[in-house]
């Protein structure tokens, strides 16, 4: 992996962290290029939130070299804080203040002058579709609105690097998609996003690169496509017209396996044109009639379960 | 994308504290039931001690009766008022501890910690807010005391001294409860933590003269900080000589304020456990 510091928003080498006897992070290495979305994927307890807390200066590392936005988190925490924004999984809004007041609070803490602060607050309320609720206390907001307000507050200071720790956990599907749109918009404006999620679909939708975290280590890293290619699971699903076709096919095809459906067979395949042609030719030669053919590539679920090993213990939602 | 700026690494503790103060005042206004409850407690104690116990306790004051009053209930109002005034402060700081604990359990403090702001402003905002709440509560409680027959003999200078002294006491106890609020893991614990502060006035010269207590208790009452604080208040309000009490009380305030500040700061800078 090329590591050019000037192009990296985040570099982490050999990060370790334990709480008492419990090792949470066991030698983590990460490199996030500027202007990209990087997703840290893992089950509950894999160490995602701890990683975010360390990168955002909330918690110190036991060991490791960590640079965020060009600054060392241990030696220059203030410079890091000035460059980042954090939206955690538990929303950090002031429930007794209204949406506008929450944003103005951030504007004041970012030392914007009064007029610039009001303008920025109004812009963000508009952008996050909160204008109508602007004068209501945050305690009356729905989960999705609260998360949007939370992110809007993070953006008041124009951070270069944004940490989103499970930004859609607990949101309904519509709010989740809304949040994804917002994230895409942010990336388009040039910021770097460090996203943790337990939803594979979310990482697949948003991330340029994905690291799979398991028991405090990165067990795989790459684009969604690269990760999918790394593991077996691609197959062609064939449905035959009758059981005679199934019997015939079982004799002529490579490693076919039965499906729940009596008329269906699965044949391992990488889904390429050449492989498909070979398969179809072979069936044609024997005049086996196929009712339906579909190509299945592995999804991130397959990847995740294959990489993290013990699917029985850690249920992953997708 | 904004370009990295170097000048932005300056912090603005005064400006940030003012921002945090505004936040806390807004919260106090949005959540008035808390202030009402806090003021209610000393008022209830005042009425209880004046109308229920006052007649008997006043008759037993004996030599401790402030000059210019005749015994009984009327004398007791004047005797107990300084203790009730001090209880107002302890009630307010109990509120401070609860507010701080509420803040700590919410995510917003974590947000503040990841922002480049003057960190101490999170705490100073609370301290200033509580101080304003204390002034407001004290004015109301003293007003009620005057209505039920409290007749202080203080002149203007004495009143100014009382105001300054109460500010010092409030400031010290507020810093202490900022620490207590942080040390609690939940809002429930936070509301119990300052309980000793609410009980200590009872084991002082606040409600009955310490001479009437058993020897061991009397020793404790004479040397615990609330006795010199109450004696100073009583002296100033009733225009009596204060003696050493004022200095002892101010020394206690300075020690508690400094201790509370250092403890609070340390607690705030510690890392979250997880």
PDB file of C-alpha atoms in Angstrom, chain A residues 106-275:
ATOM      1  CA  UNK A 106     -21.035  25.457  17.655  1.00  0.00           C
ATOM      2  CA  UNK A 107     -20.615  28.667  15.663  1.00  0.00           C
ATOM      3  CA  UNK A 108     -19.651  30.519  18.856  1.00  0.00           C
ATOM      4  CA  UNK A 109     -17.211  27.821  19.895  1.00  0.00           C
ATOM      5  CA  UNK A 110     -15.685  28.018  16.435  1.00  0.00           C
ATOM      6  CA  UNK A 111     -15.398  31.783  16.970  1.00  0.00           C
ATOM      7  CA  UNK A 112     -17.439  32.778  13.966  1.00  0.00           C
ATOM      8  CA  UNK A 113     -18.735  36.300  14.301  1.00  0.00           C
ATOM      9  CA  UNK A 114     -22.443  36.680  15.016  1.00  0.00           C
ATOM     10  CA  UNK A 115     -23.538  37.279  11.462  1.00  0.00           C
ATOM     11  CA  UNK A 116     -21.372  34.542   9.935  1.00  0.00           C
ATOM     12  CA  UNK A 117     -22.623  32.176  12.625  1.00  0.00           C
ATOM     13  CA  UNK A 118     -26.279  32.885  11.866  1.00  0.00           C
ATOM     14  CA  UNK A 119     -25.668  32.463   8.152  1.00  0.00           C
ATOM     15  CA  UNK A 120     -23.850  29.165   8.631  1.00  0.00           C
ATOM     16  CA  UNK A 121     -26.589  27.867  10.956  1.00  0.00           C
ATOM     17  CA  UNK A 122     -29.302  28.773   8.447  1.00  0.00           C
ATOM     18  CA  UNK A 123     -27.343  27.127   5.602  1.00  0.00           C
ATOM     19  CA  UNK A 124     -26.890  23.910   7.518  1.00  0.00           C
ATOM     20  CA  UNK A 125     -30.511  23.782   8.672  1.00  0.00           C
ATOM     21  CA  UNK A 126     -31.517  24.108   5.031  1.00  0.00           C
ATOM     22  CA  UNK A 127     -28.980  21.537   3.837  1.00  0.00           C
ATOM     23  CA  UNK A 128     -30.074  18.994   6.439  1.00  0.00           C
ATOM     24  CA  UNK A 129     -33.776  19.610   5.973  1.00  0.00           C
ATOM     25  CA  UNK A 130     -34.221  20.889   9.507  1.00  0.00           C
ATOM     26  CA  UNK A 131     -35.483  24.406   8.788  1.00  0.00           C
ATOM     27  CA  UNK A 132     -39.016  23.561   9.891  1.00  0.00           C
ATOM     28  CA  UNK A 133     -37.874  22.116  13.198  1.00  0.00           C
ATOM     29  CA  UNK A 134     -35.234  24.802  13.764  1.00  0.00           C
ATOM     30  CA  UNK A 135     -37.086  26.467  16.622  1.00  0.00           C
ATOM     31  CA  UNK A 136     -38.032  23.278  18.439  1.00  0.00           C
ATOM     32  CA  UNK A 137     -35.905  21.776  21.207  1.00  0.00           C
ATOM     33  CA  UNK A 138     -33.760  18.851  20.049  1.00  0.00           C
ATOM     34  CA  UNK A 139     -35.469  16.609  22.599  1.00  0.00           C
ATOM     35  CA  UNK A 140     -38.547  16.605  20.346  1.00  0.00           C
ATOM     36  CA  UNK A 141     -36.597  15.429  17.264  1.00  0.00           C
ATOM     37  CA  UNK A 142     -36.878  11.966  15.753  1.00  0.00           C
ATOM     38  CA  UNK A 143     -33.802   9.718  15.642  1.00  0.00           C
ATOM     39  CA  UNK A 144     -33.044  10.672  12.045  1.00  0.00           C
ATOM     40  CA  UNK A 145     -33.430  14.411  12.670  1.00  0.00           C
ATOM     41  CA  UNK A 146     -31.243  14.225  15.734  1.00  0.00           C
ATOM     42  CA  UNK A 147     -28.512  12.447  13.784  1.00  0.00           C
ATOM     43  CA  UNK A 148     -28.743  15.060  11.026  1.00  0.00           C
ATOM     44  CA  UNK A 149     -28.520  17.886  13.557  1.00  0.00           C
ATOM     45  CA  UNK A 150     -25.557  16.125  15.135  1.00  0.00           C
ATOM     46  CA  UNK A 151     -23.754  15.966  11.802  1.00  0.00           C
ATOM     47  CA  UNK A 152     -24.700  19.544  10.982  1.00  0.00           C
ATOM     48  CA  UNK A 153     -23.110  20.636  14.277  1.00  0.00           C
ATOM     49  CA  UNK A 154     -19.971  18.752  13.332  1.00  0.00           C
ATOM     50  CA  UNK A 155     -19.831  20.636  10.028  1.00  0.00           C
ATOM     51  CA  UNK A 156     -20.075  24.153  11.489  1.00  0.00           C
ATOM     52  CA  UNK A 157     -16.305  24.270  11.897  1.00  0.00           C
ATOM     53  CA  UNK A 158     -15.599  23.071   8.335  1.00  0.00           C
ATOM     54  CA  UNK A 159     -13.568  20.040   9.415  1.00  0.00           C
ATOM     55  CA  UNK A 160     -11.110  18.452   6.973  1.00  0.00           C
ATOM     56  CA  UNK A 161     -11.553  14.995   8.446  1.00  0.00           C
ATOM     57  CA  UNK A 162     -14.893  13.757   9.733  1.00  0.00           C
ATOM     58  CA  UNK A 163     -15.336  10.718  11.926  1.00  0.00           C
ATOM     59  CA  UNK A 164     -18.719   9.075  11.669  1.00  0.00           C
ATOM     60  CA  UNK A 165     -19.079   6.377  14.290  1.00  0.00           C
ATOM     61  CA  UNK A 166     -21.997   4.166  13.286  1.00  0.00           C
ATOM     62  CA  UNK A 167     -23.935   7.137  11.941  1.00  0.00           C
ATOM     63  CA  UNK A 168     -26.995   5.113  10.930  1.00  0.00           C
ATOM     64  CA  UNK A 169     -27.247   2.598  13.761  1.00  0.00           C
ATOM     65  CA  UNK A 170     -30.852   2.584  14.945  1.00  0.00           C
ATOM     66  CA  UNK A 171     -32.174   4.653  12.035  1.00  0.00           C
ATOM     67  CA  UNK A 172     -35.060   3.557   9.839  1.00  0.00           C
ATOM     68  CA  UNK A 173     -34.252   2.729   6.184  1.00  0.00           C
ATOM     69  CA  UNK A 174     -35.400   6.085   4.864  1.00  0.00           C
ATOM     70  CA  UNK A 175     -33.329   8.074   7.347  1.00  0.00           C
ATOM     71  CA  UNK A 176     -30.394   5.795   6.606  1.00  0.00           C
ATOM     72  CA  UNK A 177     -30.588   6.569   2.894  1.00  0.00           C
ATOM     73  CA  UNK A 178     -30.911  10.249   3.699  1.00  0.00           C
ATOM     74  CA  UNK A 179     -27.720  10.035   5.759  1.00  0.00           C
ATOM     75  CA  UNK A 180     -25.938   8.292   2.892  1.00  0.00           C
ATOM     76  CA  UNK A 181     -26.883  11.118   0.541  1.00  0.00           C
ATOM     77  CA  UNK A 182     -25.436  13.604   3.005  1.00  0.00           C
ATOM     78  CA  UNK A 183     -22.197  11.645   3.272  1.00  0.00           C
ATOM     79  CA  UNK A 184     -21.861  11.479  -0.521  1.00  0.00           C
ATOM     80  CA  UNK A 185     -22.369  15.232  -0.668  1.00  0.00           C
ATOM     81  CA  UNK A 186     -19.633  15.784   1.900  1.00  0.00           C
ATOM     82  CA  UNK A 187     -17.116  13.677   0.040  1.00  0.00           C
ATOM     83  CA  UNK A 188     -17.906  15.555  -3.134  1.00  0.00           C
ATOM     84  CA  UNK A 189     -16.946  18.752  -1.288  1.00  0.00           C
ATOM     85  CA  UNK A 190     -13.499  17.309  -0.589  1.00  0.00           C
ATOM     86  CA  UNK A 191     -13.509  16.202   3.027  1.00  0.00           C
ATOM     87  CA  UNK A 192     -12.157  12.880   4.207  1.00  0.00           C
ATOM     88  CA  UNK A 193     -14.580  10.586   5.961  1.00  0.00           C
ATOM     89  CA  UNK A 194     -13.711   7.861   8.420  1.00  0.00           C
ATOM     90  CA  UNK A 195     -16.823   5.771   8.808  1.00  0.00           C
ATOM     91  CA  UNK A 196     -17.382   2.893  11.157  1.00  0.00           C
ATOM     92  CA  UNK A 197     -20.314   0.638  10.600  1.00  0.00           C
ATOM     93  CA  UNK A 198     -21.624  -2.800  11.299  1.00  0.00           C
ATOM     94  CA  UNK A 199     -23.727  -2.669   8.158  1.00  0.00           C
ATOM     95  CA  UNK A 200     -22.001  -4.230   5.174  1.00  0.00           C
ATOM     96  CA  UNK A 201     -24.428  -2.588   2.817  1.00  0.00           C
ATOM     97  CA  UNK A 202     -23.446   0.806   4.169  1.00  0.00           C
ATOM     98  CA  UNK A 203     -19.744   0.200   3.627  1.00  0.00           C
ATOM     99  CA  UNK A 204     -20.493  -1.144   0.157  1.00  0.00           C
ATOM    100  CA  UNK A 205     -22.561   1.935  -0.710  1.00  0.00           C
ATOM    101  CA  UNK A 206     -20.257   4.615   0.612  1.00  0.00           C
ATOM    102  CA  UNK A 207     -16.694   3.521   1.091  1.00  0.00           C
ATOM    103  CA  UNK A 208     -13.795   3.854  -1.322  1.00  0.00           C
ATOM    104  CA  UNK A 209     -11.839   1.462   0.841  1.00  0.00           C
ATOM    105  CA  UNK A 210     -12.941  -0.908   3.542  1.00  0.00           C
ATOM    106  CA  UNK A 211     -10.975  -2.438   6.386  1.00  0.00           C
ATOM    107  CA  UNK A 212     -12.504  -5.384   8.191  1.00  0.00           C
ATOM    108  CA  UNK A 213     -11.747  -5.265  11.894  1.00  0.00           C
ATOM    109  CA  UNK A 214     -11.864  -8.414  13.964  1.00  0.00           C
ATOM    110  CA  UNK A 215     -10.595  -8.812  17.504  1.00  0.00           C
ATOM    111  CA  UNK A 216      -8.552  -5.627  17.329  1.00  0.00           C
ATOM    112  CA  UNK A 217      -6.806  -6.363  14.037  1.00  0.00           C
ATOM    113  CA  UNK A 218      -7.435  -5.544  10.415  1.00  0.00           C
ATOM    114  CA  UNK A 219      -8.108  -8.913   8.804  1.00  0.00           C
ATOM    115  CA  UNK A 220      -8.673  -7.571   5.294  1.00  0.00           C
ATOM    116  CA  UNK A 221      -8.466  -4.277   3.471  1.00  0.00           C
ATOM    117  CA  UNK A 222      -9.363  -3.097   0.013  1.00  0.00           C
ATOM    118  CA  UNK A 223     -12.198  -1.839  -2.136  1.00  0.00           C
ATOM    119  CA  UNK A 224     -15.531  -3.610  -1.840  1.00  0.00           C
ATOM    120  CA  UNK A 225     -14.803  -5.364  -5.152  1.00  0.00           C
ATOM    121  CA  UNK A 226     -11.360  -6.504  -4.068  1.00  0.00           C
ATOM    122  CA  UNK A 227     -12.743  -7.911  -0.865  1.00  0.00           C
ATOM    123  CA  UNK A 228     -15.496  -9.746  -2.688  1.00  0.00           C
ATOM    124  CA  UNK A 229     -12.984 -11.226  -5.103  1.00  0.00           C
ATOM    125  CA  UNK A 230     -10.867 -12.494  -2.239  1.00  0.00           C
ATOM    126  CA  UNK A 231     -13.285 -15.098  -1.139  1.00  0.00           C
ATOM    127  CA  UNK A 232     -15.084 -17.934  -2.892  1.00  0.00           C
ATOM    128  CA  UNK A 233     -18.836 -17.986  -3.056  1.00  0.00           C
ATOM    129  CA  UNK A 234     -19.530 -16.959  -6.679  1.00  0.00           C
ATOM    130  CA  UNK A 235     -21.775 -19.409  -8.454  1.00  0.00           C
ATOM    131  CA  UNK A 236     -24.237 -19.886 -11.259  1.00  0.00           C
ATOM    132  CA  UNK A 237     -27.717 -20.954 -10.295  1.00  0.00           C
ATOM    133  CA  UNK A 238     -29.524 -23.136 -12.818  1.00  0.00           C
ATOM    134  CA  UNK A 239     -33.173 -24.087 -12.789  1.00  0.00           C
ATOM    135  CA  UNK A 240     -34.154 -26.992 -14.971  1.00  0.00           C
ATOM    136  CA  UNK A 241     -37.456 -27.764 -16.603  1.00  0.00           C
ATOM    137  CA  UNK A 242     -37.693 -31.273 -15.158  1.00  0.00           C
ATOM    138  CA  UNK A 243     -35.847 -33.742 -12.924  1.00  0.00           C
ATOM    139  CA  UNK A 244     -34.390 -35.517 -15.968  1.00  0.00           C
ATOM    140  CA  UNK A 245     -32.462 -32.329 -16.762  1.00  0.00           C
ATOM    141  CA  UNK A 246     -31.189 -32.193 -13.199  1.00  0.00           C
ATOM    142  CA  UNK A 247     -29.919 -35.781 -13.310  1.00  0.00           C
ATOM    143  CA  UNK A 248     -28.246 -35.212 -16.654  1.00  0.00           C
ATOM    144  CA  UNK A 249     -26.610 -31.996 -15.486  1.00  0.00           C
ATOM    145  CA  UNK A 250     -25.308 -33.631 -12.288  1.00  0.00           C
ATOM    146  CA  UNK A 251     -23.301 -35.973 -14.521  1.00  0.00           C
ATOM    147  CA  UNK A 252     -21.768 -33.428 -16.870  1.00  0.00           C
ATOM    148  CA  UNK A 253     -21.093 -30.316 -14.738  1.00  0.00           C
ATOM    149  CA  UNK A 254     -18.156 -29.487 -12.451  1.00  0.00           C
ATOM    150  CA  UNK A 255     -18.902 -29.780  -8.726  1.00  0.00           C
ATOM    151  CA  UNK A 256     -22.609 -29.100  -8.908  1.00  0.00           C
ATOM    152  CA  UNK A 257     -24.499 -28.865  -5.644  1.00  0.00           C
ATOM    153  CA  UNK A 258     -28.195 -29.144  -4.923  1.00  0.00           C
ATOM    154  CA  UNK A 259     -30.325 -26.310  -3.707  1.00  0.00           C
ATOM    155  CA  UNK A 260     -33.436 -26.398  -1.504  1.00  0.00           C
ATOM    156  CA  UNK A 261     -35.429 -26.395  -4.710  1.00  0.00           C
ATOM    157  CA  UNK A 262     -35.407 -29.864  -6.305  1.00  0.00           C
ATOM    158  CA  UNK A 263     -35.075 -28.439  -9.824  1.00  0.00           C
ATOM    159  CA  UNK A 264     -32.156 -26.129  -9.005  1.00  0.00           C
ATOM    160  CA  UNK A 265     -28.392 -26.701  -9.080  1.00  0.00           C
ATOM    161  CA  UNK A 266     -25.527 -24.412  -8.116  1.00  0.00           C
ATOM    162  CA  UNK A 267     -22.284 -24.531  -9.995  1.00  0.00           C
ATOM    163  CA  UNK A 268     -19.188 -22.748  -8.710  1.00  0.00           C
ATOM    164  CA  UNK A 269     -18.129 -20.051 -11.145  1.00  0.00           C
ATOM    165  CA  UNK A 270     -16.355 -16.718 -11.219  1.00  0.00           C
ATOM    166  CA  UNK A 271     -19.186 -15.395 -13.388  1.00  0.00           C
ATOM    167  CA  UNK A 272     -16.897 -14.457 -16.313  1.00  0.00           C
ATOM    168  CA  UNK A 273     -18.107 -14.639 -19.950  1.00  0.00           C
ATOM    169  CA  UNK A 274     -15.709 -17.464 -20.743  1.00  0.00           C
ATOM    170  CA  UNK A 275     -16.880 -19.580 -17.832  1.00  0.00           C
TER     171      UNK A 275
END
